[in-house]
Every structure is written in C-alpha cells, then in structure tokens.
Short mmCIF file of C-alpha atoms in Angstrom, two decimals:
data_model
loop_
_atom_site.label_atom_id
_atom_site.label_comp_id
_atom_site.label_asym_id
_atom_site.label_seq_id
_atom_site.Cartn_x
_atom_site.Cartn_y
_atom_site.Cartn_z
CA UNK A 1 -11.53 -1.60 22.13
CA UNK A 2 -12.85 -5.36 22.73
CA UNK A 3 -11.56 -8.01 20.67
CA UNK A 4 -15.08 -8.97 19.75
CA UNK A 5 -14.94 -5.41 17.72
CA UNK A 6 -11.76 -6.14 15.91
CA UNK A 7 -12.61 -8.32 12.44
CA UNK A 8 -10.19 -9.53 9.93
CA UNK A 9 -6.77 -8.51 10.08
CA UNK A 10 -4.42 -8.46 8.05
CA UNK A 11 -0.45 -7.20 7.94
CA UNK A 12 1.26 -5.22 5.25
CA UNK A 13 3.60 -7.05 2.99
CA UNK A 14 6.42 -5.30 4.81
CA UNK A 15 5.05 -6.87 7.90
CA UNK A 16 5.03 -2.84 9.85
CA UNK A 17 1.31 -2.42 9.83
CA UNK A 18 -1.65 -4.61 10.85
CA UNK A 19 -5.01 -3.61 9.56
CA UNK A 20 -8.51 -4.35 10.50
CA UNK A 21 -12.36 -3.86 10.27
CA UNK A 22 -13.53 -2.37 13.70
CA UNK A 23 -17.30 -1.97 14.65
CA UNK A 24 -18.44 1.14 15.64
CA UNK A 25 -22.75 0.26 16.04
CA UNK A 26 -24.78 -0.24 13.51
CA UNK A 27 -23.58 -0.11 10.30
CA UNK A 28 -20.69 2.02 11.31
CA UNK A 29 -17.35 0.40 10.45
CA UNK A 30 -13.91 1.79 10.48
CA UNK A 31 -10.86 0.03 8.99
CA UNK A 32 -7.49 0.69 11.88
CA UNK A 33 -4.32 0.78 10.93
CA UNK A 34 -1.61 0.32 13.60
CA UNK A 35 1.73 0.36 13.15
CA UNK A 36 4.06 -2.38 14.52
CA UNK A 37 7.11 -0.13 15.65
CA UNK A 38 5.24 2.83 17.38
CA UNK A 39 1.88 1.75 18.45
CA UNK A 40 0.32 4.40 16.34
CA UNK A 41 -3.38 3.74 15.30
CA UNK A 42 -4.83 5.28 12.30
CA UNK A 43 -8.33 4.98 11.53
CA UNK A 44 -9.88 4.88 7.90
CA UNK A 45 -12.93 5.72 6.69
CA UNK A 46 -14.08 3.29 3.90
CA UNK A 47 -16.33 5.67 1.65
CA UNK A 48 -18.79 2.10 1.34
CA UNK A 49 -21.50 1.54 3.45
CA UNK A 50 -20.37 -1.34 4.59
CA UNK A 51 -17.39 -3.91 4.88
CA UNK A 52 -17.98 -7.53 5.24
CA UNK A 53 -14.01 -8.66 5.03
CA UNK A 54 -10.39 -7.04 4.64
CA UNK A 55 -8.42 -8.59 2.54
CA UNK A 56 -4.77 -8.49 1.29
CA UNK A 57 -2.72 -5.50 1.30
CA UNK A 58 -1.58 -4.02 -2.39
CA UNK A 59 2.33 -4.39 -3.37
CA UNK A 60 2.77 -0.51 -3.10
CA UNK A 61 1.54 -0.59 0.74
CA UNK A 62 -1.12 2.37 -0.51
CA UNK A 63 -4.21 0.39 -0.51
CA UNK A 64 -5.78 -3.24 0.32
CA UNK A 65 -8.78 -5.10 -0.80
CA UNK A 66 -11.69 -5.03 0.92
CA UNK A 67 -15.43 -7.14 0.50
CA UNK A 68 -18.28 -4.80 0.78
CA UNK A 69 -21.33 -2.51 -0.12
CA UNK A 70 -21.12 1.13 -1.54
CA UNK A 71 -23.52 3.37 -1.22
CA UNK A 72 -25.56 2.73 -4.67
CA UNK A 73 -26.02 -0.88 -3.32
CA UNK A 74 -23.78 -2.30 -5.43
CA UNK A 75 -21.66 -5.41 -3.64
CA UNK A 76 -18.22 -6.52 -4.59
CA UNK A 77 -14.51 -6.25 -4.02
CA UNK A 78 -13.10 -2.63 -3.40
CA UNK A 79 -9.94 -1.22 -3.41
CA UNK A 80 -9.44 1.25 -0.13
CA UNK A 81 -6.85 4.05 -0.20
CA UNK A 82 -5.49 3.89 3.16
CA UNK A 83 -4.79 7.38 3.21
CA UNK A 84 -8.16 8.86 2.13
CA UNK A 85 -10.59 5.89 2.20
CA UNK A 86 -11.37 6.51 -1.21
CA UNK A 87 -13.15 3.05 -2.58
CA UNK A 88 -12.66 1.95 -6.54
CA UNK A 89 -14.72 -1.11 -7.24
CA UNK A 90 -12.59 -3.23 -8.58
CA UNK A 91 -15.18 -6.90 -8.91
CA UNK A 92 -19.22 -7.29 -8.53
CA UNK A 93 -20.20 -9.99 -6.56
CA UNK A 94 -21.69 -11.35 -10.02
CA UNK A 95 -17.89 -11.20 -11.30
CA UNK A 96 -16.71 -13.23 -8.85
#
C-alpha cells in the first residue's frame, strides 16, 4: 500500500492501534486498523458511501468518529463500530 493511499490517521487512546482511511478506486474506501504490538491489519468496512476524514477514537476503544456520506445522501459526523462498520449518525453537516 502507497502512502499516497493512506489518509488521516489516528491512534487509539491506549496508543496500541493506529487507524486510517485507505483508498481503494473510486469511491471505494476502507478504514485499517493495525495494531502496534503485532503488525496485524484489520480492515473495516464503513457502511457510508463515503469518508472524507477519521477522527478521534471513542473512550471505550469500540468505535471512532468519522466525516462522511451515507448512502441516503445525508453528510455529517458518524460513529463507526470498528468491529462491524456499522455507522450511527451522530451530527448533519447543518448541525455543525
């Protein structure tokens, strides 16, 4: 994976996992998780259609902010299971 294709990261709050938006063609994203002790990558798929910008991880290490579009259109701030890449709007872009 390039560099050019790795957007945004972020690390945990426990500082073992580093998170980021990688670009798989058009309109294909992924968000990676890799841990820092093993090397281990882990790749998410965001149920939006797309992600502009990862933010901060949650307390709980479960989930982390993300910027983006689901698939009604509807732009905003998301909350991404890292898990199951389940997204729960959490902000419109209008509520911002």
């Amino acid at each position: 994976m390039t560099p050019s294709k790795c957007r945004f990261p972020g690390y945990s709050r426990d500082g073992r996992y580093l998170a980021y938006v990688s670009d798989r063609g058009p309109g294909a994203q992924v968000l990676v998780i890799q841990s820092l002790e093993t090397g281990r990558v882990r790749e998410v798929v965001p149920q939006l259609q797309s992600v502009s910008r990862n933010g901060p991880w949650h307390p709980d290490g479960r989930s982390f902010l993300v910027i983006g579009t689901d698939g009604a259109g509807t732009e905003g701030r998301f909350q991404v299971d890292v898990q199951s890449g389940e997204a729960k709007l959490i902000a419109t872009n209008e509520g911002m």
